Amino acid sequence: MLQDLASGLIMGLAYASIAVGLSLIFGVLRIINFAHGEFYMLGGLILYSLTNGGISFFPALAGAVLGTMLLAAVIDRLVLKPLRRKDDATIALATLGISIFLANTGLVLWGPVPHNIPTSFSTTPLILPGSVYLSRFELFTAALTLVAIVGLHLVLQRTSAGRQIRAVVQDRDAAALVGLDVDRIYTTTFAVGCGLAALSGGLLGSMFLVYPSMGLAAVLKAFVVVVIGGMGSLGGAVAGGILLGVTESLSGAWMPPGFKDIIGFVFIILVLAVRPQGIFGIKQVRIR
Amino acid sequence: MTMLDVAKLNVAYGPVQALRDLDITVNAGEIVGLIGANGAGKTSLLRTISGLVDALSGSIRFLGEDIHSIATRKIVRAGIAHVPEGRHVWPDMTVEENLVLGGVAAPGKASTASRLDEILASFPELSGRLHQKAGTLSGGEQQMLAIGRGLMSSPKLLMLDEPSLGLAPVIVQRVKEIIVALNRDGLTVLLSEQNARLALGATHRAYVLAEGRVVSSGTPQELMQKADLIAAYLGESDTLPETGDAK
Ligand SMILES: Nc1ncnc2c1ncn2[C@@H]1O[C@H](COP(=O)(O)OP(=O)(O)OP(=O)(O)O)[C@@H](O)[C@H]1O
Ligand SMILES: [Mg+2]
């Protein structure tokens, strides 16, 4: 029981960081990034290639995240920027196109076979009170994910760049009218959101396996989390991610394997029926 | 000296034409009014000057430079501040955060603090509320904040879109005093209004807009002679100021 709770928390944090990126991008750019899972996949596969090329784990992870962010920034400039004044459906289709393009590029570059990423962590598990076994890498994953989410929160609340992002979320026209560079804020936010997905892709990919279609499952979880937590709410994404991770893990103990993925969709149906703005969401979308 | 020169401006939203061959000029040191009923095109004109809306054709020159179709942030840096209709303060940010962000684009970052002090001196209603969320301010306070935020970029031209909207008469009077005081300190103002009392009581010259065209223009005294015409364009609910009220 405690073991399931601990594993669930770790998965939940990873779900949360994927969902936080998705939610941040939605809050600022007002688009649903259907390619989010593919940036998660790129984080994992680039990390695989870098470690495979002899680079040690930590610089490789940093390289995978920064490389994905750079690619996201370029894609925003080339594909999304020309569509800024177009309607939502056009932009949603464009991100769907990016998703298909990246998934197939992944297939061409890495092939369909799953790969294993070696980490420099010892494999002897740590035994926590209550005889909870956790690998050192799982703990590292949880800690790094937490640092990334808390760091993002502090940047949003405390820095001038963060204030500018919140200004765009709360009123885009007003942000433009005081002279903020709204286009650059869009590009930065898109890159940061995709970078969070890449970080999770690298970390979870190292726990499990990496392959070009791994993004689909991840983005589905992120959508579930965002619906539970409320679109555009960072705190909601964190709470929703942990709720989903823990519930999945606890139910795995008494449900047949393979049924676990149903949980998320049961959540969606319940939440949408009872509280359509999400458990933690406010009716009006905003990042506080 | 001509500060702003808009010539033959045409703007459309799909099939809806909002401005038709519109010409206006604003000279340095003036307060110029834009009067017109709902849908006359006041907001469309200001948003086009600010680069939020693209014009179909025509020219917009500010201090001799062509600013037609350049990015909004460059227009702000050139010296135009636009206080939008409906105030548009950032509701979940504090008064202070709203003001500080207003100064991000201002030339000379070092003086943000001193500009903040200056603005708080002109808007005493804000100085006690620096840490209050802007969304919790009254409508009048939000309007003062929106104007203060616009002033943080040290503009040469201040464009105000219906600052009297939804405000009690005393507050409208206060807005008028602020505009006149700012102008006395050297600021040029373009004021869009449905409230003819404010539009004619505070301005040196005004344009009357209807269906995207200028249908009349002149000093408040001249326009007052055509009171019937203005009343017709504004609709019945709007009352004209007494002749003695004009500045
Ligand atoms: N985003 C938009 N899409 C389509 N039509 C628009 C849009 N904005 C304005 N219009 C139309 O353009 C015309 C001019 O509107 P505008 O808002 O400029 O008028 P206004 O003088 O500011 O009116 P008000 O006093 O009500 O603010 C109207 O017919 C309006 O319906
Ligand atoms: Mg208007």
mmCIF file with all atom_site columns, C-alpha atoms in Angstrom, chain A residues 85 157 160 163-164 166-168 170-183 286-288, chain B residues 47 50-54 72-73 76-77 82 84 88-93 97 100-102 104-105 149:
data_model
loop_
_atom_site.group_PDB
_atom_site.id
_atom_site.type_symbol
_atom_site.label_atom_id
_atom_site.label_alt_id
_atom_site.label_comp_id
_atom_site.label_asym_id
_atom_site.label_entity_id
_atom_site.label_seq_id
_atom_site.pdbx_PDB_ins_code
_atom_site.Cartn_x
_atom_site.Cartn_y
_atom_site.Cartn_z
_atom_site.occupancy
_atom_site.B_iso_or_equiv
_atom_site.pdbx_formal_charge
_atom_site.auth_seq_id
_atom_site.auth_comp_id
_atom_site.auth_asym_id
_atom_site.auth_atom_id
_atom_site.pdbx_PDB_model_num
ATOM 1  C CA . ARG A 1 85  ? -4.287 35.720 -36.162 1.00 0.00 ? 85  ARG A CA 1
ATOM 2  C CA . GLN A 1 157 ? 5.528  34.962 -9.788  1.00 0.00 ? 157 GLN A CA 1
ATOM 3  C CA . SER A 1 160 ? 9.895  40.393 -14.798 1.00 0.00 ? 160 SER A CA 1
ATOM 4  C CA . ARG A 1 163 ? 5.120  38.913 -14.932 1.00 0.00 ? 163 ARG A CA 1
ATOM 5  C CA . GLN A 1 164 ? 5.159  39.490 -18.674 1.00 0.00 ? 164 GLN A CA 1
ATOM 6  C CA . ARG A 1 166 ? 1.134  36.381 -16.739 1.00 0.00 ? 166 ARG A CA 1
ATOM 7  C CA . ALA A 1 167 ? 0.209  39.679 -18.351 1.00 0.00 ? 167 ALA A CA 1
ATOM 8  C CA . VAL A 1 168 ? -0.255 37.918 -21.694 1.00 0.00 ? 168 VAL A CA 1
ATOM 9  C CA . GLN A 1 170 ? -4.611 37.721 -18.266 1.00 0.00 ? 170 GLN A CA 1
ATOM 10 C CA . ASP A 1 171 ? -5.025 40.192 -21.126 1.00 0.00 ? 171 ASP A CA 1
ATOM 11 C CA . ARG A 1 172 ? -3.135 39.851 -24.358 1.00 0.00 ? 172 ARG A CA 1
ATOM 12 C CA . ASP A 1 173 ? -4.199 43.160 -25.896 1.00 0.00 ? 173 ASP A CA 1
ATOM 13 C CA . ALA A 1 174 ? -3.178 45.066 -22.793 1.00 0.00 ? 174 ALA A CA 1
ATOM 14 C CA . ALA A 1 175 ? 0.210  43.313 -22.894 1.00 0.00 ? 175 ALA A CA 1
ATOM 15 C CA . ALA A 1 176 ? 0.731  44.377 -26.499 1.00 0.00 ? 176 ALA A CA 1
ATOM 16 C CA . LEU A 1 177 ? -0.420 47.936 -25.747 1.00 0.00 ? 177 LEU A CA 1
ATOM 17 C CA . VAL A 1 178 ? 2.224  48.531 -23.076 1.00 0.00 ? 178 VAL A CA 1
ATOM 18 C CA . GLY A 1 179 ? 4.850  47.426 -25.582 1.00 0.00 ? 179 GLY A CA 1
ATOM 19 C CA . LEU A 1 180 ? 5.562  43.863 -24.436 1.00 0.00 ? 180 LEU A CA 1
ATOM 20 C CA . ASP A 1 181 ? 7.032  41.663 -27.162 1.00 0.00 ? 181 ASP A CA 1
ATOM 21 C CA . VAL A 1 182 ? 4.076  39.286 -27.255 1.00 0.00 ? 182 VAL A CA 1
ATOM 22 C CA . ASP A 1 183 ? 5.505  37.200 -30.088 1.00 0.00 ? 183 ASP A CA 1
ATOM 23 C CA . ARG A 1 286 ? -6.208 31.944 -16.167 1.00 0.00 ? 286 ARG A CA 1
ATOM 24 C CA . ILE A 1 287 ? -2.891 31.216 -14.577 1.00 0.00 ? 287 ILE A CA 1
ATOM 25 C CA . ARG A 1 288 ? -2.804 32.913 -11.218 1.00 0.00 ? 288 ARG A CA 1
ATOM 26 C CA . ARG B 2 47  ? -6.549 49.964 -32.589 1.00 0.00 ? 47  ARG B CA 1
ATOM 27 C CA . SER B 2 50  ? -1.656 51.010 -32.359 1.00 0.00 ? 50  SER B CA 1
ATOM 28 C CA . GLY B 2 51  ? -1.070 48.239 -34.871 1.00 0.00 ? 51  GLY B CA 1
ATOM 29 C CA . LEU B 2 52  ? -3.506 45.783 -33.260 1.00 0.00 ? 52  LEU B CA 1
ATOM 30 C CA . VAL B 2 53  ? -5.603 45.841 -36.423 1.00 0.00 ? 53  VAL B CA 1
ATOM 31 C CA . ASP B 2 54  ? -4.220 45.932 -39.975 1.00 0.00 ? 54  ASP B CA 1
ATOM 32 C CA . THR B 2 72  ? 2.635  47.479 -31.622 1.00 0.00 ? 72  THR B CA 1
ATOM 33 C CA . ARG B 2 73  ? 5.668  47.453 -29.317 1.00 0.00 ? 73  ARG B CA 1
ATOM 34 C CA . VAL B 2 76  ? 4.664  52.225 -28.060 1.00 0.00 ? 76  VAL B CA 1
ATOM 35 C CA . ARG B 2 77  ? 8.412  52.925 -28.109 1.00 0.00 ? 77  ARG B CA 1
ATOM 36 C CA . HIS B 2 82  ? -3.193 53.567 -25.882 1.00 0.00 ? 82  HIS B CA 1
ATOM 37 C CA . PRO B 2 84  ? -8.076 50.681 -24.276 1.00 0.00 ? 84  PRO B CA 1
ATOM 38 C CA . HIS B 2 88  ? -8.107 46.078 -19.509 1.00 0.00 ? 88  HIS B CA 1
ATOM 39 C CA . VAL B 2 89  ? -6.025 46.120 -16.352 1.00 0.00 ? 89  VAL B CA 1
ATOM 40 C CA . TRP B 2 90  ? -4.482 42.738 -15.459 1.00 0.00 ? 90  TRP B CA 1
ATOM 41 C CA . PRO B 2 91  ? -6.997 41.655 -12.811 1.00 0.00 ? 91  PRO B CA 1
ATOM 42 C CA . ASP B 2 92  ? -4.897 39.091 -10.929 1.00 0.00 ? 92  ASP B CA 1
ATOM 43 C CA . MET B 2 93  ? -1.867 41.332 -10.680 1.00 0.00 ? 93  MET B CA 1
ATOM 44 C CA . GLU B 2 97  ? 2.736  45.078 -10.977 1.00 0.00 ? 97  GLU B CA 1
ATOM 45 C CA . VAL B 2 100 ? 5.684  48.483 -13.428 1.00 0.00 ? 100 VAL B CA 1
ATOM 46 C CA . LEU B 2 101 ? 4.796  46.408 -16.495 1.00 0.00 ? 101 LEU B CA 1
ATOM 47 C CA . GLY B 2 102 ? 3.483  49.564 -18.107 1.00 0.00 ? 102 GLY B CA 1
ATOM 48 C CA . VAL B 2 104 ? 8.784  47.935 -19.472 1.00 0.00 ? 104 VAL B CA 1
ATOM 49 C CA . ALA B 2 105 ? 8.890  49.481 -22.921 1.00 0.00 ? 105 ALA B CA 1
ATOM 50 C CA . ARG B 2 149 ? -0.108 52.336 -16.705 1.00 0.00 ? 149 ARG B CA 1
#
